[in-house]
Amino acid sequence: MPRNIDKYLLFCIVYMCAKCKFGLLGHPLGHSFSRQFHNDRFAKLGIDAVYENYDLDDIQQLPALLQSQSDLCGLNVTIPYKQDVMQFLDELDPLAQKIGAVNVVRVHSASMKKDVPATKIPGVYLKGYNSDIVGFTDSLKPMLKGTEKAALILGTGGASKAIKVALEDLGMKTLYVSRTAAEGRITYEDLTAEVMQEHLVIVNCTPLGMFPKVDACPAIP
């Protein structure tokens, strides 16, 4: 998936003359390898840019962050803000709008957008994209045998929105699994042998299993 994220980051860089700053927005970020990955990549390609982690415990801190970082050109967005960040965006890429979640944000100076009377955050114009769907689809396709008709999506956060669209584009029916029941989703207690047999693809979109608690896993049979 990083190669798809790079596509948007490098797109930003091409149009900037001065040194650019990029970063990862989320909470918590102690597990993330993104900062080292991108800084190593910038150094290898000879790109004058830097990548930082922005660990915010409240998404409402985003306006202050952006106004204090005038050289910030773009953000990746991870758990738990892929949906919450959308309230601050001035524009959505059509695919991100269809998915209902964002994991890449391009940061423009508001002065570059003469046709926009006012931005949601003074001084910056934000456009959101979603590269999760491309990375997931490209990763999953080689594993499919063609007999998979339905999939379980564990979790209902921002990542799950892109996964649902990707799976349906591949011709599969989808079913959300969550800790609480609601319309269009079942609970882990509902995962009978029959349900598991009907859903040959299972995608974990929960934080369970992330570093450092790599042995944690969803409660599936």
mmCIF file of C-alpha atoms in Angstrom:
data_model
loop_
_atom_site.group_PDB
_atom_site.id
_atom_site.type_symbol
_atom_site.label_atom_id
_atom_site.label_comp_id
_atom_site.label_asym_id
_atom_site.label_seq_id
_atom_site.Cartn_x
_atom_site.Cartn_y
_atom_site.Cartn_z
ATOM 1 C CA MET A 1 0.000 0.000 0.000
ATOM 2 C CA PRO A 2 2.827 2.545 0.555
ATOM 3 C CA ARG A 3 3.421 2.743 -3.205
ATOM 4 C CA ASN A 4 -0.088 4.176 -3.662
ATOM 5 C CA ILE A 5 0.395 6.654 -0.844
ATOM 6 C CA ASP A 6 3.687 7.691 -2.468
ATOM 7 C CA LYS A 7 1.768 8.565 -5.624
ATOM 8 C CA TYR A 8 -0.027 11.380 -3.804
ATOM 9 C CA LEU A 9 2.987 12.487 -1.802
ATOM 10 C CA LEU A 10 5.207 12.774 -4.862
ATOM 11 C CA PHE A 11 2.400 14.545 -6.729
ATOM 12 C CA CYS A 12 2.524 17.223 -4.047
ATOM 13 C CA ILE A 13 6.290 17.549 -4.245
ATOM 14 C CA VAL A 14 6.403 18.075 -7.988
ATOM 15 C CA TYR A 15 4.495 21.331 -7.650
ATOM 16 C CA MET A 16 6.485 22.718 -4.749
ATOM 17 C CA CYS A 17 9.813 24.550 -5.045
ATOM 18 C CA ALA A 18 10.627 24.941 -1.365
ATOM 19 C CA LYS A 19 11.264 22.113 1.065
ATOM 20 C CA CYS A 20 8.051 20.265 1.893
ATOM 21 C CA LYS A 21 6.869 18.649 5.075
ATOM 22 C CA PHE A 22 4.518 15.662 5.151
ATOM 23 C CA GLY A 23 3.189 13.577 7.979
ATOM 24 C CA LEU A 24 0.907 10.963 9.462
ATOM 25 C CA LEU A 25 -2.221 11.985 11.380
ATOM 26 C CA GLY A 26 -3.667 9.521 13.864
ATOM 27 C CA HIS A 27 -3.694 8.255 17.453
ATOM 28 C CA PRO A 28 -1.819 6.383 18.793
ATOM 29 C CA LEU A 29 1.162 6.280 16.424
ATOM 30 C CA GLY A 30 3.764 4.416 18.473
ATOM 31 C CA HIS A 31 3.380 1.382 16.183
ATOM 32 C CA SER A 32 3.789 3.248 12.891
ATOM 33 C CA PHE A 33 6.785 2.796 10.590
ATOM 34 C CA SER A 34 5.604 5.535 8.197
ATOM 35 C CA ARG A 35 8.019 8.247 9.349
ATOM 36 C CA GLN A 36 11.118 6.118 8.849
ATOM 37 C CA PHE A 37 9.798 4.629 5.600
ATOM 38 C CA HIS A 38 9.078 7.962 3.963
ATOM 39 C CA ASN A 39 12.195 9.750 5.197
ATOM 40 C CA ASP A 40 14.338 6.879 3.912
ATOM 41 C CA ARG A 41 12.489 7.062 0.604
ATOM 42 C CA PHE A 42 12.963 10.828 0.298
ATOM 43 C CA ALA A 43 16.695 10.445 0.997
ATOM 44 C CA LYS A 44 17.054 7.649 -1.554
ATOM 45 C CA LEU A 45 15.281 9.677 -4.261
ATOM 46 C CA GLY A 46 17.103 12.900 -3.424
ATOM 47 C CA ILE A 47 13.877 14.713 -2.517
ATOM 48 C CA ASP A 48 14.154 17.702 -0.188
ATOM 49 C CA ALA A 49 11.293 16.765 2.120
ATOM 50 C CA VAL A 50 10.652 15.499 5.625
ATOM 51 C CA TYR A 51 7.942 13.273 7.122
ATOM 52 C CA GLU A 52 6.698 13.574 10.719
ATOM 53 C CA ASN A 53 4.193 11.836 12.982
ATOM 54 C CA TYR A 54 1.297 14.000 14.236
ATOM 55 C CA ASP A 55 -0.215 12.066 17.127
ATOM 56 C CA LEU A 56 -3.347 14.010 18.093
ATOM 57 C CA ASP A 57 -5.582 12.695 20.863
ATOM 58 C CA ASP A 58 -8.428 14.865 19.549
ATOM 59 C CA ILE A 59 -9.157 15.626 15.874
ATOM 60 C CA GLN A 60 -10.273 19.122 16.918
ATOM 61 C CA GLN A 61 -6.570 19.919 17.368
ATOM 62 C CA LEU A 62 -6.070 19.699 13.595
ATOM 63 C CA PRO A 63 -6.769 23.398 12.774
ATOM 64 C CA ALA A 64 -4.139 24.546 15.277
ATOM 65 C CA LEU A 65 -1.651 22.016 13.896
ATOM 66 C CA LEU A 66 -2.120 23.156 10.309
ATOM 67 C CA GLN A 67 -1.889 26.825 11.194
ATOM 68 C CA SER A 68 1.371 26.202 13.076
ATOM 69 C CA GLN A 69 2.922 24.177 10.229
ATOM 70 C CA SER A 70 3.021 26.549 7.265
ATOM 71 C CA ASP A 71 5.305 24.226 5.272
ATOM 72 C CA LEU A 72 3.028 21.200 5.582
ATOM 73 C CA CYS A 73 2.114 19.929 2.105
ATOM 74 C CA GLY A 74 0.225 16.714 2.779
ATOM 75 C CA LEU A 75 -0.976 14.202 5.358
ATOM 76 C CA ASN A 76 -1.638 10.512 5.517
ATOM 77 C CA VAL A 77 -4.535 9.717 7.838
ATOM 78 C CA THR A 78 -4.883 6.572 9.926
ATOM 79 C CA ILE A 79 -6.918 5.228 12.857
ATOM 80 C CA PRO A 80 -9.145 6.717 14.221
ATOM 81 C CA TYR A 81 -9.498 9.799 11.982
ATOM 82 C CA LYS A 82 -10.246 8.550 8.441
ATOM 83 C CA GLN A 83 -13.836 9.733 8.754
ATOM 84 C CA ASP A 84 -13.503 12.442 11.406
ATOM 85 C CA VAL A 85 -10.992 14.400 9.298
ATOM 86 C CA MET A 86 -13.585 14.917 6.568
ATOM 87 C CA GLN A 87 -15.335 17.687 8.530
ATOM 88 C CA PHE A 88 -12.308 19.909 7.861
ATOM 89 C CA LEU A 89 -11.917 19.199 4.137
ATOM 90 C CA ASP A 90 -12.842 21.735 1.467
ATOM 91 C CA GLU A 91 -12.907 19.208 -1.389
ATOM 92 C CA LEU A 92 -13.176 15.438 -1.833
ATOM 93 C CA ASP A 93 -11.852 13.307 -4.650
ATOM 94 C CA PRO A 94 -14.862 11.448 -6.185
ATOM 95 C CA LEU A 95 -13.555 8.043 -5.071
ATOM 96 C CA ALA A 96 -13.069 9.231 -1.494
ATOM 97 C CA GLN A 97 -16.576 10.683 -1.567
ATOM 98 C CA LYS A 98 -17.978 7.340 -2.728
ATOM 99 C CA ILE A 99 -16.120 5.470 0.020
ATOM 100 C CA GLY A 100 -16.893 7.948 2.781
ATOM 101 C CA ALA A 101 -13.393 7.906 4.254
ATOM 102 C CA VAL A 102 -10.055 9.614 3.569
ATOM 103 C CA ASN A 103 -6.471 8.485 4.129
ATOM 104 C CA VAL A 104 -4.568 11.147 2.110
ATOM 105 C CA VAL A 105 -4.982 14.923 2.464
ATOM 106 C CA ARG A 106 -3.367 17.444 0.143
ATOM 107 C CA VAL A 107 -2.652 20.745 1.886
ATOM 108 C CA HIS A 108 -2.745 23.910 -0.267
ATOM 109 C CA SER A 109 -2.258 27.487 0.770
ATOM 110 C CA ALA A 110 -5.678 29.145 0.677
ATOM 111 C CA SER A 111 -4.143 31.988 -1.333
ATOM 112 C CA MET A 112 -3.688 29.552 -4.241
ATOM 113 C CA LYS A 113 -7.460 29.001 -4.418
ATOM 114 C CA LYS A 114 -8.750 32.342 -5.659
ATOM 115 C CA ASP A 115 -12.178 30.923 -6.575
ATOM 116 C CA VAL A 116 -12.915 29.774 -3.007
ATOM 117 C CA PRO A 117 -14.552 32.477 -0.849
ATOM 118 C CA ALA A 118 -13.625 30.839 2.474
ATOM 119 C CA THR A 119 -11.932 27.664 3.631
ATOM 120 C CA LYS A 120 -12.965 25.601 6.643
ATOM 121 C CA ILE A 121 -9.594 26.191 8.292
ATOM 122 C CA PRO A 122 -8.316 29.745 7.734
ATOM 123 C CA GLY A 123 -5.219 29.896 5.556
ATOM 124 C CA VAL A 124 -5.341 26.339 4.145
ATOM 125 C CA TYR A 125 -7.352 24.514 1.491
ATOM 126 C CA LEU A 126 -7.654 20.762 2.069
ATOM 127 C CA LYS A 127 -8.531 18.068 -0.467
ATOM 128 C CA GLY A 128 -9.062 14.440 0.561
ATOM 129 C CA TYR A 129 -8.276 11.226 -1.304
ATOM 130 C CA ASN A 130 -8.493 7.502 -0.574
ATOM 131 C CA SER A 131 -5.664 5.209 -1.661
ATOM 132 C CA ASP A 132 -6.675 2.354 0.686
ATOM 133 C CA ILE A 133 -8.981 0.879 -1.935
ATOM 134 C CA VAL A 134 -6.274 0.676 -4.619
ATOM 135 C CA GLY A 135 -3.703 -0.842 -2.274
ATOM 136 C CA PHE A 136 -6.162 -3.391 -0.902
ATOM 137 C CA THR A 137 -7.565 -4.414 -4.287
ATOM 138 C CA ASP A 138 -4.119 -4.845 -5.842
ATOM 139 C CA SER A 139 -2.988 -6.924 -2.861
ATOM 140 C CA LEU A 140 -6.074 -9.148 -2.739
ATOM 141 C CA LYS A 141 -6.588 -9.950 -6.421
ATOM 142 C CA PRO A 142 -3.641 -12.392 -6.761
ATOM 143 C CA MET A 143 -4.964 -14.415 -3.802
ATOM 144 C CA LEU A 144 -8.472 -14.970 -5.156
ATOM 145 C CA LYS A 145 -9.429 -18.265 -6.755
ATOM 146 C CA GLY A 146 -12.684 -17.045 -8.270
ATOM 147 C CA THR A 147 -14.907 -19.068 -5.927
ATOM 148 C CA GLU A 148 -15.230 -16.382 -3.269
ATOM 149 C CA LYS A 149 -18.770 -14.976 -3.266
ATOM 150 C CA ALA A 150 -19.006 -13.250 0.109
ATOM 151 C CA ALA A 151 -16.724 -11.588 2.646
ATOM 152 C CA LEU A 152 -16.774 -10.641 6.308
ATOM 153 C CA ILE A 153 -15.433 -7.212 7.254
ATOM 154 C CA LEU A 154 -14.345 -7.087 10.876
ATOM 155 C CA GLY A 155 -14.801 -3.564 12.223
ATOM 156 C CA THR A 156 -16.783 -0.565 11.034
ATOM 157 C CA GLY A 157 -14.224 2.258 11.088
ATOM 158 C CA GLY A 158 -12.813 4.329 8.250
ATOM 159 C CA ALA A 159 -10.676 1.560 6.737
ATOM 160 C CA SER A 160 -13.691 -0.736 6.507
ATOM 161 C CA LYS A 161 -15.480 1.723 4.208
ATOM 162 C CA ALA A 162 -12.805 1.398 1.517
ATOM 163 C CA ILE A 163 -12.658 -2.382 1.965
ATOM 164 C CA LYS A 164 -16.428 -2.699 1.471
ATOM 165 C CA VAL A 165 -16.341 -0.774 -1.811
ATOM 166 C CA ALA A 166 -13.324 -2.764 -3.031
ATOM 167 C CA LEU A 167 -14.901 -6.128 -2.266
ATOM 168 C CA GLU A 168 -18.186 -5.170 -3.899
ATOM 169 C CA ASP A 169 -16.296 -3.954 -6.971
ATOM 170 C CA LEU A 170 -14.777 -7.458 -7.083
ATOM 171 C CA GLY A 171 -18.280 -8.932 -7.158
ATOM 172 C CA MET A 172 -18.581 -10.076 -3.542
ATOM 173 C CA LYS A 173 -21.353 -9.600 -1.043
ATOM 174 C CA THR A 174 -20.142 -8.079 2.211
ATOM 175 C CA LEU A 175 -21.205 -8.302 5.838
ATOM 176 C CA TYR A 176 -19.890 -6.168 8.695
ATOM 177 C CA VAL A 177 -19.007 -7.785 12.022
ATOM 178 C CA SER A 178 -18.833 -5.602 15.130
ATOM 179 C CA ARG A 179 -19.009 -5.837 18.905
ATOM 180 C CA THR A 180 -22.508 -4.368 18.788
ATOM 181 C CA ALA A 181 -25.403 -5.280 16.518
ATOM 182 C CA ALA A 182 -26.953 -2.759 14.125
ATOM 183 C CA GLU A 183 -28.589 -2.637 10.739
ATOM 184 C CA GLY A 184 -26.310 -4.245 8.147
ATOM 185 C CA ARG A 185 -23.952 -5.844 10.647
ATOM 186 C CA ILE A 186 -23.770 -8.800 13.011
ATOM 187 C CA THR A 187 -21.814 -9.441 16.197
ATOM 188 C CA TYR A 188 -18.981 -11.873 16.821
ATOM 189 C CA GLU A 189 -21.424 -14.064 18.740
ATOM 190 C CA ASP A 190 -23.374 -14.508 15.483
ATOM 191 C CA LEU A 191 -20.411 -16.115 13.685
ATOM 192 C CA THR A 192 -21.653 -19.676 13.386
ATOM 193 C CA ALA A 193 -19.942 -22.422 11.395
ATOM 194 C CA GLU A 194 -22.476 -21.829 8.615
ATOM 195 C CA VAL A 195 -21.706 -18.102 8.432
ATOM 196 C CA MET A 196 -17.973 -18.793 8.304
ATOM 197 C CA GLN A 197 -18.402 -21.378 5.561
ATOM 198 C CA GLU A 198 -20.370 -18.925 3.411
ATOM 199 C CA HIS A 199 -17.775 -16.153 3.769
ATOM 200 C CA LEU A 200 -14.430 -17.343 2.440
ATOM 201 C CA VAL A 201 -12.778 -13.927 2.658
ATOM 202 C CA ILE A 202 -12.294 -12.298 6.075
ATOM 203 C CA VAL A 203 -10.731 -8.841 6.361
ATOM 204 C CA ASN A 204 -9.602 -7.499 9.732
ATOM 205 C CA CYS A 205 -10.235 -3.739 9.840
ATOM 206 C CA THR A 206 -9.947 -3.499 13.619
ATOM 207 C CA PRO A 207 -6.849 -2.303 15.511
ATOM 208 C CA LEU A 208 -6.456 -5.800 16.993
ATOM 209 C CA GLY A 209 -3.117 -7.329 16.013
ATOM 210 C CA MET A 210 -1.314 -4.038 15.520
ATOM 211 C CA PHE A 211 2.135 -3.523 17.028
ATOM 212 C CA PRO A 212 3.038 -3.955 19.834
ATOM 213 C CA LYS A 213 0.106 -6.276 20.702
ATOM 214 C CA VAL A 214 0.651 -8.448 17.650
ATOM 215 C CA ASP A 215 -0.861 -11.535 19.304
ATOM 216 C CA ALA A 216 -4.263 -9.902 19.816
ATOM 217 C CA CYS A 217 -6.969 -10.941 17.368
ATOM 218 C CA PRO A 218 -10.727 -10.568 16.777
ATOM 219 C CA ALA A 219 -12.989 -13.147 18.427
ATOM 220 C CA ILE A 220 -13.780 -15.254 15.377
ATOM 221 C CA PRO A 221 -14.135 -19.082 15.488
#
